[in-house]
PDB file of C-alpha atoms in Angstrom:
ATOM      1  CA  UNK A  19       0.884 -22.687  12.082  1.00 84.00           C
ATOM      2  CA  UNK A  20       2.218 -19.190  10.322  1.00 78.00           C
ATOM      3  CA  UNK A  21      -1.266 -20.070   7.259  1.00 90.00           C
ATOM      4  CA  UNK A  22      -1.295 -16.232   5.748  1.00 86.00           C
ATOM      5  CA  UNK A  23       0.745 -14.357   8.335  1.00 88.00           C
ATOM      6  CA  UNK A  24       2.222 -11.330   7.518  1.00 88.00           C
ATOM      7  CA  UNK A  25       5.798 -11.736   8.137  1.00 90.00           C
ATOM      8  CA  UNK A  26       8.497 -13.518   9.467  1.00 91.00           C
ATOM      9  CA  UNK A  27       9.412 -13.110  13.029  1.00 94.00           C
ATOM     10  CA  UNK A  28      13.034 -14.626  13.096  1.00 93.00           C
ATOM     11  CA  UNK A  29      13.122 -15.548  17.264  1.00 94.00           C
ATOM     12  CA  UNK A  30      13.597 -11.412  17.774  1.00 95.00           C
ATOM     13  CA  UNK A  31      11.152  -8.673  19.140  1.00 97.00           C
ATOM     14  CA  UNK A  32      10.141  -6.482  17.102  1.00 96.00           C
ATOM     15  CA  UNK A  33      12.872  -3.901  17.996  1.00 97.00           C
ATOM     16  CA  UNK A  34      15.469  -6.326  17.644  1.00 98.00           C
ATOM     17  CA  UNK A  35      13.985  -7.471  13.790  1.00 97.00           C
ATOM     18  CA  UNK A  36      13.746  -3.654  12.896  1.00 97.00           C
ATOM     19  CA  UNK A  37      17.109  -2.985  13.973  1.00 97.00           C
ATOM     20  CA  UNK A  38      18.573  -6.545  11.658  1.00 97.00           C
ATOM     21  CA  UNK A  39      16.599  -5.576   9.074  1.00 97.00           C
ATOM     22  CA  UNK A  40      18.189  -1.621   8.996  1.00 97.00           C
ATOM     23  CA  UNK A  41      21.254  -3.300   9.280  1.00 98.00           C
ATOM     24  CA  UNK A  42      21.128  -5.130   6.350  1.00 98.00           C
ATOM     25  CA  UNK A  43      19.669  -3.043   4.371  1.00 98.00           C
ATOM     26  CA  UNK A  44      22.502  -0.445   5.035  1.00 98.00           C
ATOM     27  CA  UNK A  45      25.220  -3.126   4.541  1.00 98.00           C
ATOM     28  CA  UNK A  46      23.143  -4.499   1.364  1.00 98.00           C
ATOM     29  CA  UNK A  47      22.968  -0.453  -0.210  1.00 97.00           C
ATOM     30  CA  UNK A  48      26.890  -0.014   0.011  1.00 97.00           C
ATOM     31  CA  UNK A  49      28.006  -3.349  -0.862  1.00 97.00           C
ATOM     32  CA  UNK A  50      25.205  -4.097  -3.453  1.00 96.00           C
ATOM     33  CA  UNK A  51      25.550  -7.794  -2.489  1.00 97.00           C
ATOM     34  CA  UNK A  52      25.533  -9.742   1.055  1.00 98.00           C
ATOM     35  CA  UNK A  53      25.219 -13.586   2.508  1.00 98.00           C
ATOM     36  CA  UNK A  54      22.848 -13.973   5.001  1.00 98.00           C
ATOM     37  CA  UNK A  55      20.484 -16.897   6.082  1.00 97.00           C
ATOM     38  CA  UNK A  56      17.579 -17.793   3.786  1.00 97.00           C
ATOM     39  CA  UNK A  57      14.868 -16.481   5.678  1.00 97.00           C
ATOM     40  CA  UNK A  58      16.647 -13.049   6.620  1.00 97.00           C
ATOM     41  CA  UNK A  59      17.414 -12.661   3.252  1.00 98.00           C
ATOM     42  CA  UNK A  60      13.685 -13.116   1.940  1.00 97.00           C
ATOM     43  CA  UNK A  61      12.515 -10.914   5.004  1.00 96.00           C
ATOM     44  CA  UNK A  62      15.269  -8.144   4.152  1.00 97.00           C
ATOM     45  CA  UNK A  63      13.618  -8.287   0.152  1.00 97.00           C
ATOM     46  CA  UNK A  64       9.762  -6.837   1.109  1.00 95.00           C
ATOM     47  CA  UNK A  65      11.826  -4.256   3.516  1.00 96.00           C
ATOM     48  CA  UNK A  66      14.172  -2.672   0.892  1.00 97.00           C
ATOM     49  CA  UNK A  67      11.893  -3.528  -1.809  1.00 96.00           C
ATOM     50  CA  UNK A  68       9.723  -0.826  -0.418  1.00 96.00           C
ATOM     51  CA  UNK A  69      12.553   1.525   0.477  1.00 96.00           C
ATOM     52  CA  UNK A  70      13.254   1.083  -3.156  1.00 96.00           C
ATOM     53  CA  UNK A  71      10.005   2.506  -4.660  1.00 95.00           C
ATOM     54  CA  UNK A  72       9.922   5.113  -2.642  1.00 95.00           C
ATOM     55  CA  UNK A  73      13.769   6.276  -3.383  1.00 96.00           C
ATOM     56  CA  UNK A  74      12.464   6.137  -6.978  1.00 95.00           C
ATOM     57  CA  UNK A  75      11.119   9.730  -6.996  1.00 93.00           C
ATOM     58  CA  UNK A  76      14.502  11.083  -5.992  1.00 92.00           C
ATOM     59  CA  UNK A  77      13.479  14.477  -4.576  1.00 94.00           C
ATOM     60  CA  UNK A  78      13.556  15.838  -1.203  1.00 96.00           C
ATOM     61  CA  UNK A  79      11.011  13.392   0.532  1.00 96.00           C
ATOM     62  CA  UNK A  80      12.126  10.866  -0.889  1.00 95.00           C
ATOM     63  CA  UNK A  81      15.631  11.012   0.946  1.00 96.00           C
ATOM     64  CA  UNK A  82      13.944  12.019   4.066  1.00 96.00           C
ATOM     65  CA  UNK A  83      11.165   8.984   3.737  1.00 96.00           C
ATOM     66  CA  UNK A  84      14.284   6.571   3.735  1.00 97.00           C
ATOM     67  CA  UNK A  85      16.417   8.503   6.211  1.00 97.00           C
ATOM     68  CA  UNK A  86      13.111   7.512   8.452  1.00 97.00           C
ATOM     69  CA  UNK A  87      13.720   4.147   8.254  1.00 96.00           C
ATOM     70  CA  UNK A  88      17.841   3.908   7.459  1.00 96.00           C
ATOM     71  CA  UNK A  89      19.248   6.476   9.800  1.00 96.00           C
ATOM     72  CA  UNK A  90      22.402   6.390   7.523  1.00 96.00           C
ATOM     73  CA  UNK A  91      23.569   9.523   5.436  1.00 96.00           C
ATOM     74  CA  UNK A  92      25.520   7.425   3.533  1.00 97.00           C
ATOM     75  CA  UNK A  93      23.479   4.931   2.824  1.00 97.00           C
ATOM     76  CA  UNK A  94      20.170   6.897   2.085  1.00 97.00           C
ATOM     77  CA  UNK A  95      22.526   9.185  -0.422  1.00 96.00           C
ATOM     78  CA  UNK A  96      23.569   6.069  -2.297  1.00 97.00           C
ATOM     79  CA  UNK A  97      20.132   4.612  -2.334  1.00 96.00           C
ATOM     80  CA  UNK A  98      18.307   7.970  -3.607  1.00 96.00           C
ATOM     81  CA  UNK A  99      20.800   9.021  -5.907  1.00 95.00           C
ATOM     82  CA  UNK A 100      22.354   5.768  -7.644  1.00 95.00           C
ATOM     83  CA  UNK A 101      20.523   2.771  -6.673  1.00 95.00           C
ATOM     84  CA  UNK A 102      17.132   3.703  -7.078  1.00 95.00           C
ATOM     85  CA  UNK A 103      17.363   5.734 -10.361  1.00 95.00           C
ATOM     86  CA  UNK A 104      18.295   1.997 -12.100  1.00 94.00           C
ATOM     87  CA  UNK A 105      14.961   0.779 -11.376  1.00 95.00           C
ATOM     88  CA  UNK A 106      12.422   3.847 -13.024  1.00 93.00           C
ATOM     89  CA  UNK A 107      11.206   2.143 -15.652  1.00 93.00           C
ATOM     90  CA  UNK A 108      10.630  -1.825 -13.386  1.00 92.00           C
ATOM     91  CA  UNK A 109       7.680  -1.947 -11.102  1.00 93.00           C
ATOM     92  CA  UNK A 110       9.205  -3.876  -8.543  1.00 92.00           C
ATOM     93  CA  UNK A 111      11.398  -7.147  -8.000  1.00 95.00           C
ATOM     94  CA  UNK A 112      14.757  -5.260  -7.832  1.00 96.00           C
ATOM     95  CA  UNK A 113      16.521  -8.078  -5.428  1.00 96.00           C
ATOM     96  CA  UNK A 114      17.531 -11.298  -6.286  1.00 97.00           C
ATOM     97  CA  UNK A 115      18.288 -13.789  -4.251  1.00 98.00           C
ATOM     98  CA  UNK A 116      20.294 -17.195  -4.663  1.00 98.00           C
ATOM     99  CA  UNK A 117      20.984 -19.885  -2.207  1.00 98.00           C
ATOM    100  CA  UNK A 118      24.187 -20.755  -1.891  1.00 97.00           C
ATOM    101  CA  UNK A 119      25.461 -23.327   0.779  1.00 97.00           C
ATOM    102  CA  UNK A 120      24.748 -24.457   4.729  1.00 97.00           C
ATOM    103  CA  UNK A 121      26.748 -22.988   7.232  1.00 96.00           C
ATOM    104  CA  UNK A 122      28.628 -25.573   8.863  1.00 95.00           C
ATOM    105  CA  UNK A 123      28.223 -24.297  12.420  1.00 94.00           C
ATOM    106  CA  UNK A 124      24.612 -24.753  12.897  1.00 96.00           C
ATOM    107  CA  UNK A 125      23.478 -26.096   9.364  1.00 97.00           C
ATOM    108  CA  UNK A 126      21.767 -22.971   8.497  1.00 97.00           C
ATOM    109  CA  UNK A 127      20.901 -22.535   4.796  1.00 98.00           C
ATOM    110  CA  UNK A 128      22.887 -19.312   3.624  1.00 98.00           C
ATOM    111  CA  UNK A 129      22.167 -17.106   0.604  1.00 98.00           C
ATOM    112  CA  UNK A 130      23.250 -14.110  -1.563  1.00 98.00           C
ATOM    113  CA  UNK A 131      21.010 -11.150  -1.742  1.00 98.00           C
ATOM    114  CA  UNK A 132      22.007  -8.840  -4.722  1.00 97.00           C
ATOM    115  CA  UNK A 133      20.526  -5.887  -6.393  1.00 96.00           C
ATOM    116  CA  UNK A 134      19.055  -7.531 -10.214  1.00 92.00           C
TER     117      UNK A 134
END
């Protein structure tokens, strides 16, 4: 039983899940919107929720705090400089997500992730 554990595992290592969740994140930033699976998608929202606030200060730490965790110059810029400005005045809940349909390979519940 997962009763008050900290986050979702999603069958990886932990290498693997930090490499998915960079991943998306980076394809999330410069597309603003991606379909993933369900749980993915509500594991990707606490990771770039919190890459998020701290992009919000915009100054030099900021960009390298989430060029720590993004190792993307593109990305990171995009993030820092138009993303995370949107959201100075909201303390938090900057994703949205919305299920969508069930992939008919293997019947796994898909959803959109999108900046709000």
């Amino acid at each position: 039983m997962r009763h008050r554990h900290g986050y979702r595992k999603l069958g990886r290592t932990s290498s693997h899940r930090k490499a998915l969740h960079k991943n998306l994140a980076i394809a999330l930033i410069i597309n603003e919107k991606i379909e993933t699976t369900e749980a993915k998608a509500k594991s990707l929202r606490s990771f770039i929720e919190k890459l998020i606030t701290k992009a919000r200060k915009g100054d030099f730490n900021a960009h390298r705090a989430v060029f720590a965790y993004l190792q993307d110059k593109e990305a990171t810029k995009k993030l820092v400089n138009e993303i995370a400005p949107r959201y100075k005045e909201r303390n938090g809940g900057y994703t949205r997500i919305t299920k969508t349909r069930v992939r008919r390979g293997d019947a796994a519940p898909l959803a959109f992730i999108e900046f709000v």
